[in-house]
């Protein structure tokens, strides 16, 4: 009997999954309670579903994408082919590099180490099933060439839409293209598909915006904003995502045109000359400085416009706003495409798979956590007893792969990959784990001393901003202005640089506050009834491989002993002190 090897797949009898007759018989022995049956969550085994299927995955080089690729190759090795839609990279000289180069680089990542080390032959065998396709999520038709598009239309059984811009203050037009319009291009691909492919769209629980209380796993109203839902005013003019997109894009074009206008270019020139204290640089140098100032001004204005519109309608930021509109358009336009929407919460390092603590890139809370560990953040606004909804990345990966087996043309399936509904982690408790970790394994200052780690009081946003300004920022700015007027012997360049560094850090804290406080002050619980029913509908052997049971997470063991050491090892280049 064949065995599946590698991590959580090890020791599981392969023929158990690959024999459809046995599967049908065994399925009779795993009962599903009436509530789950009513929701249509029948016991269909994941491996049976994926056998001989062709999958298209976008965003394959990102956090979710790497986790999904590794899981598919190691635990679903009978897929026929895995297409990874990748944007061509650029060389050091700016030249385009073929996507196969990016694919080769992807397989050098640590997420594949365990599989590659434990079973090199199996790894090489499934590696040959992966094919990169050149794709541009910001281009019409995803930038696919006609031959490639025809191939995907003919071959693909399942589309997993993962690519997105997850930057909270992204330029509005870019966020719309990535998070709202690109998913519609994938939907068009699914509707044209010869095999009537299933479409799994990865969204976020935060499309529910500033709503409080218990948030069910259901589709967003396609014609309402979050503000309208919160205020309960059904008499308001219906929200039309298409009209909002057109208006927002027109506003973005105005901003870009204004940046190139003669009047604005002269303003940039004046600011640069004034900053140089009247010394005008050479014409070539001035042109580069103006171009840079123009780019930064444009990005700032587009970011501000995105945040303004998002908050106007009841969302936290441009990321959640554009993801929500993406969902609304999918619901309106899906036709008979089998569609499942998976909404993860704040996703952190792996609970177990591919190995405990694996993470790729800083996530929502991580920059703030590291800044606290270095002694830079003496307090932060938040609702002290509200949950910070964190979920390990492997729970998200497993939910996405399982969700595909439940999508039908009759209804849209929505699954929250979240923890606050069943196993909440309060902000205060999370902070104690953070402080406990850095007290035991501190970052050291250059002189070898330990940073001061103080207890957070979780003030309101207004209280925090007031304290930050009057206690830190205003006195520092006064001292800076004073130093500019003092003789150099009393205000050395070194002292001025030190003040500049401190001000940069304070501005960074303000930036964190603006970006992250909507999440630390939000008091709601994301229901996971359907996600857990999906998990419990699986046979025990598949529950081991595709764990989605957030109820069993031990937060101390996971967050303080697994995630924080993993973050330090994978993203900060240090030893994983305290890793379980």
Coordinates of C-alpha atoms in Angstrom, one line a residue:
X1 CA 0.0 0.0 0.0
X2 CA 1.3 3.4 -1.0
X3 CA 2.0 5.9 1.8
X4 CA 2.0 9.7 1.5
X5 CA 5.1 11.0 3.1
X6 CA 6.2 14.4 4.4
X7 CA 5.1 16.2 7.5
X8 CA 1.4 15.9 8.3
X9 CA 0.8 13.7 5.2
X10 CA 3.2 11.0 6.4
X11 CA 2.0 7.6 7.1
X12 CA -1.5 8.0 5.5
X13 CA -2.4 5.2 3.1
X14 CA -2.5 6.5 -0.4
X15 CA -4.8 3.9 -1.9
X16 CA -7.4 4.9 0.7
X17 CA -7.7 8.2 -1.0
X18 CA -7.2 7.2 -4.6
X19 CA -9.7 4.4 -4.9
X20 CA -13.1 5.9 -5.6
X21 CA -15.0 2.7 -4.8
X22 CA -13.4 2.5 -1.4
X23 CA -14.0 6.2 -0.9
X24 CA -17.7 5.8 -1.6
X25 CA -18.0 2.9 0.9
X26 CA -15.9 4.6 3.6
X27 CA -17.9 7.8 3.2
X28 CA -21.0 5.9 4.6
X29 CA -19.2 5.4 7.9
X30 CA -18.5 9.0 8.6
X31 CA -21.7 10.6 9.7
X32 CA -22.6 14.3 9.4
X33 CA -25.1 15.7 11.8
X34 CA -28.4 17.2 10.5
X35 CA -27.3 20.8 10.8
X36 CA -24.3 20.1 8.6
X37 CA -26.3 18.1 6.1
X38 CA -28.7 21.0 5.9
X39 CA -25.9 23.2 4.9
X40 CA -24.9 20.8 2.2
X41 CA -21.5 19.9 3.7
X42 CA -21.4 16.2 2.7
X43 CA -18.4 14.0 3.4
X44 CA -16.5 14.3 0.2
X45 CA -12.8 13.6 0.8
X46 CA -10.4 16.3 -0.3
X47 CA -7.9 14.0 -2.0
X48 CA -10.6 12.3 -4.0
X49 CA -11.7 15.8 -5.3
X50 CA -8.2 16.9 -6.3
X51 CA -7.2 13.6 -8.1
X52 CA -6.4 14.3 -11.7
X53 CA -7.5 17.9 -11.5
X54 CA -5.7 20.9 -13.0
X55 CA -5.4 24.0 -10.7
X56 CA -4.7 27.6 -11.5
X57 CA -3.3 29.6 -8.6
X58 CA -2.6 33.3 -8.7
X59 CA -0.3 35.0 -6.2
X60 CA 1.8 31.9 -5.9
X61 CA 4.9 33.7 -4.6
X62 CA 3.1 35.4 -1.6
X63 CA 2.4 34.1 1.9
X64 CA -0.8 32.2 1.1
X65 CA 0.5 31.2 -2.3
X66 CA 3.7 29.6 -1.0
X67 CA 1.7 27.7 1.6
X68 CA -0.9 26.5 -0.9
X69 CA 1.7 25.4 -3.4
X70 CA 3.7 23.5 -0.8
X71 CA 0.5 21.8 0.5
X72 CA -0.8 20.9 -2.9
X73 CA 2.4 19.3 -4.0
X74 CA 3.1 17.4 -0.8
X75 CA -0.4 16.3 0.3
X76 CA -2.3 16.3 -3.0
X77 CA 0.3 14.8 -5.3
X78 CA -2.2 13.3 -7.7
X79 CA -3.2 16.6 -9.2
X80 CA -2.7 16.6 -12.9
X81 CA -1.1 20.0 -13.1
X82 CA -0.6 23.2 -11.1
X83 CA -0.4 26.4 -13.0
X84 CA 1.1 29.3 -11.1
X85 CA 0.2 32.7 -12.6
X86 CA 3.3 34.9 -12.0
X87 CA 4.3 38.4 -13.0
X88 CA 7.6 38.4 -14.9
X89 CA 10.5 39.7 -12.7
X90 CA 13.1 42.2 -13.6
X91 CA 16.9 41.9 -13.6
X92 CA 19.3 44.3 -12.0
X93 CA 19.3 46.4 -15.2
X94 CA 15.5 46.6 -15.3
X95 CA 15.1 44.0 -18.0
X96 CA 12.2 41.6 -17.9
X97 CA 13.1 38.1 -16.8
X98 CA 11.0 35.0 -17.8
X99 CA 8.6 33.7 -15.3
X100 CA 10.4 30.3 -15.2
X101 CA 13.2 32.1 -13.4
X102 CA 10.7 33.3 -10.7
X103 CA 9.4 29.7 -10.5
X104 CA 12.9 28.4 -9.9
X105 CA 13.5 31.0 -7.3
X106 CA 10.2 30.1 -5.6
X107 CA 11.2 26.5 -5.1
X108 CA 14.4 27.6 -3.3
X109 CA 12.2 29.0 -0.5
X110 CA 12.2 27.5 3.0
X111 CA 8.6 26.5 2.7
X112 CA 9.6 23.5 0.5
X113 CA 12.7 22.5 2.6
X114 CA 11.0 19.8 4.7
X115 CA 9.4 18.0 1.7
X116 CA 12.6 18.3 -0.4
X117 CA 14.8 17.0 2.4
X118 CA 12.5 14.1 3.5
X119 CA 11.6 12.8 0.1
X120 CA 13.7 14.3 -2.8
X121 CA 12.3 11.8 -5.4
X122 CA 8.7 12.7 -4.6
X123 CA 9.5 16.4 -4.5
X124 CA 11.1 16.2 -8.0
X125 CA 8.1 14.2 -9.3
X126 CA 5.5 16.7 -8.3
X127 CA 7.8 19.7 -9.1
X128 CA 7.5 18.7 -12.7
X129 CA 3.7 19.2 -12.6
X130 CA 4.1 22.9 -11.9
X131 CA 4.0 25.3 -14.8
X132 CA 4.5 29.1 -14.6
X133 CA 2.3 31.3 -16.8
X134 CA 3.1 35.0 -17.4
X135 CA 0.4 37.2 -15.9
X136 CA -0.2 40.8 -15.0
X137 CA -3.1 41.3 -12.5
X138 CA -3.2 45.0 -13.5
X139 CA -3.6 44.4 -17.2
X140 CA -6.7 43.7 -19.2
X141 CA -7.3 40.0 -19.5
X142 CA -4.7 39.5 -16.8
X143 CA -2.0 40.1 -19.5
X144 CA -2.3 36.5 -20.7
X145 CA -1.2 35.9 -24.2
X146 CA -3.9 34.3 -26.4
X147 CA -2.2 30.8 -26.6
X148 CA -1.8 30.7 -22.8
X149 CA -5.4 31.8 -22.2
X150 CA -6.7 29.1 -24.6
X151 CA -4.6 26.5 -22.8
X152 CA -6.0 27.5 -19.4
X153 CA -9.6 27.6 -20.7
X154 CA -9.2 24.1 -22.1
X155 CA -7.4 22.6 -19.1
X156 CA -8.3 24.2 -15.8
X157 CA -10.7 22.5 -13.3
X158 CA -10.2 24.9 -10.3
X159 CA -9.1 28.5 -10.0
X160 CA -7.8 29.8 -6.7
X161 CA -7.8 33.6 -6.8
X162 CA -5.2 34.6 -4.2
X163 CA -3.3 37.5 -5.8
X164 CA -4.1 40.9 -4.1
X165 CA -2.7 44.1 -2.8
X166 CA -2.7 43.8 0.9
X167 CA -1.3 47.2 1.6
X168 CA -3.8 49.1 3.8
X169 CA -2.9 52.5 2.3
X170 CA -2.3 51.4 -1.3
X171 CA -2.9 53.9 -4.1
X172 CA -6.6 53.8 -4.8
X173 CA -6.4 53.0 -8.5
X174 CA -3.9 50.2 -7.9
X175 CA -6.0 48.7 -5.1
X176 CA -9.1 48.8 -7.3
X177 CA -7.2 47.0 -10.1
X178 CA -5.8 44.3 -7.9
X179 CA -8.6 43.7 -5.4
X180 CA -11.7 44.5 -7.3
X181 CA -11.2 44.2 -11.1
X182 CA -8.6 41.4 -11.3
X183 CA -11.0 38.8 -9.6
X184 CA -13.6 39.6 -12.3
X185 CA -11.0 38.7 -14.9
X186 CA -10.6 35.3 -13.2
X187 CA -14.4 34.9 -13.1
X188 CA -14.4 35.5 -16.9
X189 CA -11.8 32.8 -17.3
X190 CA -14.0 30.4 -15.2
X191 CA -17.1 31.2 -17.2
X192 CA -15.2 30.5 -20.4
X193 CA -13.7 27.3 -19.1
X194 CA -14.4 24.1 -21.0
X195 CA -14.5 22.1 -17.8
X196 CA -16.7 24.6 -15.9
X197 CA -14.1 25.2 -13.3
X198 CA -14.7 26.0 -9.7
X199 CA -13.6 29.4 -8.4
X200 CA -12.3 29.9 -4.9
X201 CA -11.8 33.5 -4.1
X202 CA -9.6 34.4 -1.1
X203 CA -10.9 37.6 0.6
X204 CA -10.7 38.8 4.2
X205 CA -13.1 38.9 7.1
X206 CA -12.5 42.6 7.3
X207 CA -14.8 43.2 4.2
X208 CA -17.3 43.4 7.0
X209 CA -15.8 46.8 7.9
X210 CA -16.7 48.5 11.2
X211 CA -19.6 46.2 12.0
X212 CA -19.6 44.9 15.6
X213 CA -21.0 41.9 17.4
X214 CA -21.3 38.5 15.8
X215 CA -20.5 38.5 12.0
X216 CA -22.0 35.5 10.1
X217 CA -20.5 33.6 7.2
X218 CA -22.7 35.1 4.5
X219 CA -22.3 37.1 1.3
X220 CA -22.1 40.9 1.4
X221 CA -25.2 42.8 0.3
X222 CA -24.3 43.7 -3.3
X223 CA -26.0 47.1 -3.1
X224 CA -25.2 48.4 0.4
X225 CA -22.2 49.9 2.0
X226 CA -21.1 49.0 5.5
X227 CA -22.2 52.4 6.8
X228 CA -25.7 51.8 5.4
X229 CA -25.8 48.4 7.1
X230 CA -24.6 49.8 10.5
X231 CA -27.0 52.7 10.4
X232 CA -29.9 50.5 9.2
X233 CA -31.1 53.0 6.7
X234 CA -32.7 51.1 3.9
X235 CA -34.1 54.2 2.3
X236 CA -30.7 55.4 1.2
X237 CA -29.7 55.3 -2.4
X238 CA -28.4 51.8 -3.2
X239 CA -24.7 51.4 -3.5
X240 CA -23.6 50.6 -7.0
X241 CA -20.0 49.2 -7.0
X242 CA -19.6 49.8 -10.8
X243 CA -20.5 53.5 -10.4
X244 CA -18.2 53.9 -7.4
X245 CA -15.3 52.3 -9.3
X246 CA -15.9 54.6 -12.3
X247 CA -16.0 57.7 -10.1
X248 CA -12.9 56.6 -8.1
X249 CA -10.9 55.9 -11.2
X250 CA -11.9 59.3 -12.7
X251 CA -10.7 61.0 -9.4
X252 CA -7.4 59.1 -9.6
X253 CA -6.9 60.2 -13.2
X254 CA -7.4 63.8 -12.0
X255 CA -4.8 63.4 -9.4
X256 CA -2.3 62.0 -11.8
X257 CA -3.0 64.7 -14.3
X258 CA -2.6 67.4 -11.7
X259 CA 0.8 66.0 -10.7
X260 CA 2.0 66.5 -14.2
X261 CA 0.5 70.0 -14.6
X262 CA 2.8 73.0 -15.1
X263 CA 1.5 74.6 -11.9
X264 CA 2.2 71.5 -9.7
X265 CA 5.6 70.9 -11.3
X266 CA 6.6 74.5 -10.4
X267 CA 5.4 73.9 -6.9
X268 CA 7.6 70.8 -6.6
X269 CA 10.6 72.9 -8.0
X270 CA 9.9 75.7 -5.4
X271 CA 9.8 73.2 -2.5
X272 CA 13.1 71.5 -3.6
X273 CA 14.9 74.9 -3.9
X274 CA 13.6 76.0 -0.5
X275 CA 14.7 72.8 1.1
X276 CA 18.1 73.4 -0.3
X277 CA 18.1 76.8 1.4
X278 CA 18.1 78.6 -1.9
X279 CA 20.9 76.5 -3.6
X280 CA 19.5 75.3 -6.9
X281 CA 21.0 71.9 -8.1
X282 CA 22.0 71.2 -11.6
X283 CA 19.2 70.8 -14.2
X284 CA 19.6 67.0 -14.4
X285 CA 19.7 66.7 -10.7
X286 CA 16.7 69.0 -10.3
X287 CA 14.7 67.0 -12.9
X288 CA 15.4 63.7 -10.9
X289 CA 14.3 65.4 -7.6
X290 CA 11.2 66.8 -9.2
X291 CA 10.3 63.4 -10.7
X292 CA 10.8 61.8 -7.3
X293 CA 8.8 64.4 -5.5
X294 CA 6.0 64.1 -8.1
X295 CA 5.9 60.3 -7.6
X296 CA 5.7 60.5 -3.8
X297 CA 3.1 63.3 -3.9
X298 CA 1.0 61.3 -6.4
X299 CA 1.2 58.1 -4.3
X300 CA 0.3 60.1 -1.1
X301 CA -2.7 61.8 -2.7
X302 CA -4.0 58.5 -4.2
X303 CA -3.6 56.8 -0.8
X304 CA -5.4 59.7 1.0
X305 CA -8.3 59.5 -1.6
X306 CA -8.6 55.7 -1.0
X307 CA -8.7 56.0 2.7
X308 CA -11.2 58.9 2.5
X309 CA -13.6 56.9 0.4
X310 CA -13.2 53.7 2.4
X311 CA -14.0 55.4 5.7
X312 CA -16.8 57.4 4.2
X313 CA -18.5 54.0 3.4
X314 CA -17.7 52.3 6.7
X315 CA -14.6 50.3 5.8
X316 CA -11.3 50.5 7.7
X317 CA -9.0 51.3 4.7
X318 CA -8.6 51.0 0.9
X319 CA -7.6 47.3 1.2
X320 CA -10.9 46.2 2.8
X321 CA -12.9 48.6 0.7
X322 CA -11.6 47.3 -2.6
X323 CA -11.8 43.7 -1.5
X324 CA -15.4 44.2 -0.5
X325 CA -16.3 45.6 -3.9
X326 CA -14.5 42.7 -5.5
X327 CA -16.8 40.3 -3.6
X328 CA -19.9 42.3 -4.5
X329 CA -19.1 42.2 -8.2
X330 CA -18.4 38.4 -8.0
X331 CA -21.7 37.8 -6.4
X332 CA -23.5 39.9 -9.0
X333 CA -21.7 38.5 -12.0
X334 CA -20.9 34.8 -11.2
X335 CA -23.7 33.3 -13.4
X336 CA -23.5 29.5 -12.8
X337 CA -19.8 29.4 -11.9
X338 CA -19.4 27.3 -8.7
X339 CA -18.0 30.0 -6.3
X340 CA -16.6 29.7 -2.7
X341 CA -15.3 32.7 -0.8
X342 CA -12.8 32.2 2.0
X343 CA -12.3 35.1 4.4
X344 CA -9.2 34.8 6.6
X345 CA -8.6 37.1 9.5
X346 CA -5.1 38.5 10.4
X347 CA -2.9 35.6 9.3
X348 CA 0.3 34.7 11.2
X349 CA 2.9 32.0 11.2
X350 CA 2.1 28.3 10.8
X351 CA 0.7 26.2 13.6
X352 CA 2.3 23.0 12.2
X353 CA 2.6 22.9 8.5
X354 CA 5.0 23.1 6.6
X355 CA 6.7 23.5 10.0
X356 CA 5.8 25.4 13.2
X357 CA 6.4 29.1 13.0
X358 CA 6.9 29.4 9.2
X359 CA 6.1 32.8 8.0
X360 CA 6.9 34.9 4.9
X361 CA 6.9 38.6 5.3
X362 CA 5.7 40.9 8.1
X363 CA 1.9 40.7 8.6
X364 CA -0.6 43.1 10.1
X365 CA 0.5 43.1 13.7
X366 CA 4.2 42.1 13.3
X367 CA 5.8 45.6 12.7
X368 CA 4.0 46.9 15.8
X369 CA 5.1 43.8 17.8
X370 CA 8.8 44.2 16.7
X371 CA 8.7 48.0 17.4
X372 CA 7.4 47.2 21.0
X373 CA 10.2 44.7 21.5
X374 CA 12.8 47.3 20.5
X375 CA 11.2 49.8 23.1
X376 CA 9.8 52.2 20.5
X377 CA 6.1 51.9 21.3
X378 CA 5.3 52.7 24.9
X379 CA 1.5 52.3 24.5
X380 CA -1.0 51.7 21.8
X381 CA -4.8 52.3 21.4
X382 CA -7.1 49.4 21.6
X383 CA -10.2 47.8 23.2
X384 CA -8.5 45.9 26.0
X385 CA -11.0 43.0 26.2
X386 CA -11.8 42.8 22.4
X387 CA -10.2 39.9 20.5
X388 CA -7.4 40.4 18.1
X389 CA -8.5 37.8 15.5
X390 CA -5.3 35.9 14.5
X391 CA -5.3 32.7 12.5
X392 CA -2.3 30.4 11.6
X393 CA -1.5 30.3 7.9
X394 CA -1.9 26.5 7.7
X395 CA -5.5 26.8 8.9
X396 CA -6.2 29.2 6.0
X397 CA -4.5 27.0 3.5
X398 CA -6.5 24.0 4.6
X399 CA -9.7 25.9 4.5
X400 CA -9.1 27.1 1.0
X401 CA -8.3 23.6 -0.3
X402 CA -11.3 22.2 1.5
X403 CA -13.7 24.9 0.4
X404 CA -13.2 24.0 -3.3
X405 CA -14.8 20.6 -2.6
X406 CA -18.1 22.3 -1.5
X407 CA -18.6 24.9 -4.2
X408 CA -21.6 24.4 -6.4
X409 CA -23.5 26.5 -9.0
X410 CA -26.6 26.5 -6.8
X411 CA -25.3 28.8 -4.0
X412 CA -22.2 30.8 -3.0
X413 CA -20.3 29.2 -0.1
X414 CA -18.7 31.6 2.4
X415 CA -16.2 30.4 5.0
X416 CA -14.4 32.5 7.7
X417 CA -10.9 31.3 8.6
X418 CA -10.9 33.1 11.9
X419 CA -10.7 32.5 15.6
X420 CA -12.6 35.2 17.5
X421 CA -15.9 33.4 17.3
X422 CA -14.8 30.1 18.9
X423 CA -11.4 30.7 20.5
X424 CA -10.9 34.5 21.1
X425 CA -7.6 36.0 22.0
X426 CA -8.1 39.2 23.9
X427 CA -5.8 42.2 23.1
X428 CA -4.7 42.2 26.7
X429 CA -3.7 38.5 26.7
X430 CA -1.9 38.9 23.4
X431 CA 0.1 41.8 24.8
X432 CA 1.1 39.7 27.8
X433 CA 2.5 37.0 25.5
X434 CA 4.4 39.6 23.5
X435 CA 5.9 41.2 26.6
X436 CA 6.7 37.8 28.1
X437 CA 8.6 36.7 25.0
X438 CA 10.7 39.9 24.8
X439 CA 11.4 39.8 28.5
X440 CA 12.8 36.3 28.1
X441 CA 14.5 36.8 24.7
X442 CA 15.1 40.6 24.3
X443 CA 16.4 42.6 21.4
X444 CA 19.5 44.3 22.7
X445 CA 20.5 47.9 22.1
X446 CA 23.8 48.7 20.5
X447 CA 25.4 49.1 24.0
X448 CA 24.1 45.7 25.1
X449 CA 21.4 47.1 27.3
X450 CA 17.8 45.9 27.2
X451 CA 15.0 48.1 25.9
X452 CA 12.5 49.3 28.5
X453 CA 9.3 47.3 28.0
X454 CA 6.3 49.0 29.7
X455 CA 2.8 47.8 30.1
X456 CA 0.3 49.1 27.6
X457 CA -2.8 50.7 29.0
X458 CA -4.8 50.5 25.7
X459 CA -6.1 54.1 25.7
X460 CA -8.6 55.4 23.1
X461 CA -7.2 56.7 19.8
X462 CA -7.8 60.3 20.9
X463 CA -6.1 59.8 24.3
X464 CA -3.1 58.1 22.7
X465 CA -2.7 60.8 20.0
X466 CA -2.9 63.5 22.6
X467 CA -0.3 61.9 24.8
X468 CA 2.0 61.2 21.9
X469 CA 1.8 64.8 20.7
X470 CA 2.2 66.7 24.0
X471 CA 4.6 64.3 25.8
X472 CA 6.9 63.4 22.9
X473 CA 6.3 65.0 19.5
X474 CA 5.7 68.7 20.3
X475 CA 8.7 69.0 22.8
X476 CA 10.9 67.3 20.2
X477 CA 9.8 69.7 17.4
X478 CA 10.4 72.7 19.7
X479 CA 13.9 71.4 20.5
X480 CA 14.5 71.0 16.7
X481 CA 13.5 74.6 16.0
X482 CA 15.7 75.8 18.9
X483 CA 18.7 73.9 17.6
X484 CA 18.3 75.5 14.2
X485 CA 18.8 78.9 15.8
X486 CA 21.6 78.0 18.2
X487 CA 25.4 78.2 17.2
X488 CA 26.9 74.9 16.1
X489 CA 29.0 74.6 19.2
X490 CA 25.7 74.2 21.2
X491 CA 23.7 72.3 18.6
X492 CA 26.0 69.9 16.9
X493 CA 25.1 68.0 13.7
X494 CA 25.1 64.8 15.8
X495 CA 22.5 66.2 18.2
X496 CA 20.4 67.3 15.2
X497 CA 20.6 63.8 13.7
X498 CA 19.6 62.2 16.9
X499 CA 16.5 64.4 17.1
X500 CA 15.7 63.6 13.5
X501 CA 15.9 59.9 14.2
X502 CA 13.6 60.2 17.2
X503 CA 11.1 62.2 15.2
X504 CA 11.1 59.6 12.4
X505 CA 10.3 56.9 15.0
X506 CA 7.5 59.0 16.5
X507 CA 6.0 59.6 13.0
X508 CA 6.3 55.8 12.5
X509 CA 4.2 55.2 15.6
X510 CA 1.6 57.7 14.3
X511 CA 1.6 55.8 11.0
X512 CA 1.0 52.5 12.9
X513 CA -1.8 54.1 14.8
X514 CA -3.6 55.4 11.8
X515 CA -3.2 52.1 10.0
X516 CA -3.7 49.5 12.7
X517 CA -5.9 51.0 15.4
X518 CA -9.1 50.3 13.4
X519 CA -8.2 46.6 14.0
X520 CA -7.2 46.8 17.7
X521 CA -10.3 48.9 18.6
X522 CA -12.8 46.7 16.7
X523 CA -14.9 44.5 19.0
X524 CA -16.6 41.8 17.0
X525 CA -16.7 38.0 16.6
X526 CA -16.4 36.3 13.2
X527 CA -18.5 33.2 13.2
X528 CA -16.9 30.0 11.9
X529 CA -19.9 27.7 12.0
X530 CA -19.6 26.7 8.3
X531 CA -15.8 26.4 8.4
X532 CA -16.0 24.1 11.4
X533 CA -18.8 22.1 9.9
X534 CA -16.6 21.7 6.8
X535 CA -13.8 20.4 9.0
X536 CA -16.0 18.0 10.9
X537 CA -17.5 16.6 7.7
X538 CA -14.1 15.2 6.8
X539 CA -13.0 11.7 7.8
X540 CA -10.6 11.6 10.8
X541 CA -7.6 10.8 8.6
X542 CA -8.2 14.0 6.5
X543 CA -8.9 16.1 9.6
X544 CA -5.3 15.3 10.6
X545 CA -3.9 16.4 7.3
X546 CA -6.2 19.4 6.7
X547 CA -6.7 20.8 10.2
X548 CA -9.1 23.7 10.5
X549 CA -10.1 23.3 14.2
X550 CA -9.3 26.7 15.6
X551 CA -10.9 25.6 18.9
X552 CA -7.9 23.6 19.8
X553 CA -5.3 26.4 19.4
X554 CA -3.4 26.9 22.7
X555 CA -2.6 30.6 22.4
X556 CA 0.3 30.7 24.8
X557 CA 1.9 27.7 23.0
X558 CA 1.2 29.0 19.6
X559 CA 1.8 32.8 19.9
X560 CA 4.6 33.1 22.4
X561 CA 6.3 29.8 21.8
X562 CA 5.8 29.2 18.1
X563 CA 4.8 32.4 16.2
X564 CA 7.1 35.0 17.8
X565 CA 10.2 32.7 17.6
X566 CA 9.3 31.9 14.0
X567 CA 9.0 35.6 13.1
X568 CA 12.4 36.2 14.6
X569 CA 14.0 33.4 12.7
X570 CA 12.4 33.9 9.3
X571 CA 12.0 37.6 9.0
X572 CA 14.5 39.2 11.4
X573 CA 17.5 37.0 10.6
X574 CA 18.0 35.9 14.2
X575 CA 17.9 32.7 16.2
X576 CA 14.5 31.4 17.0
X577 CA 14.9 31.9 20.8
X578 CA 12.2 30.1 22.7
X579 CA 10.8 28.1 19.8
X580 CA 8.8 25.1 20.9

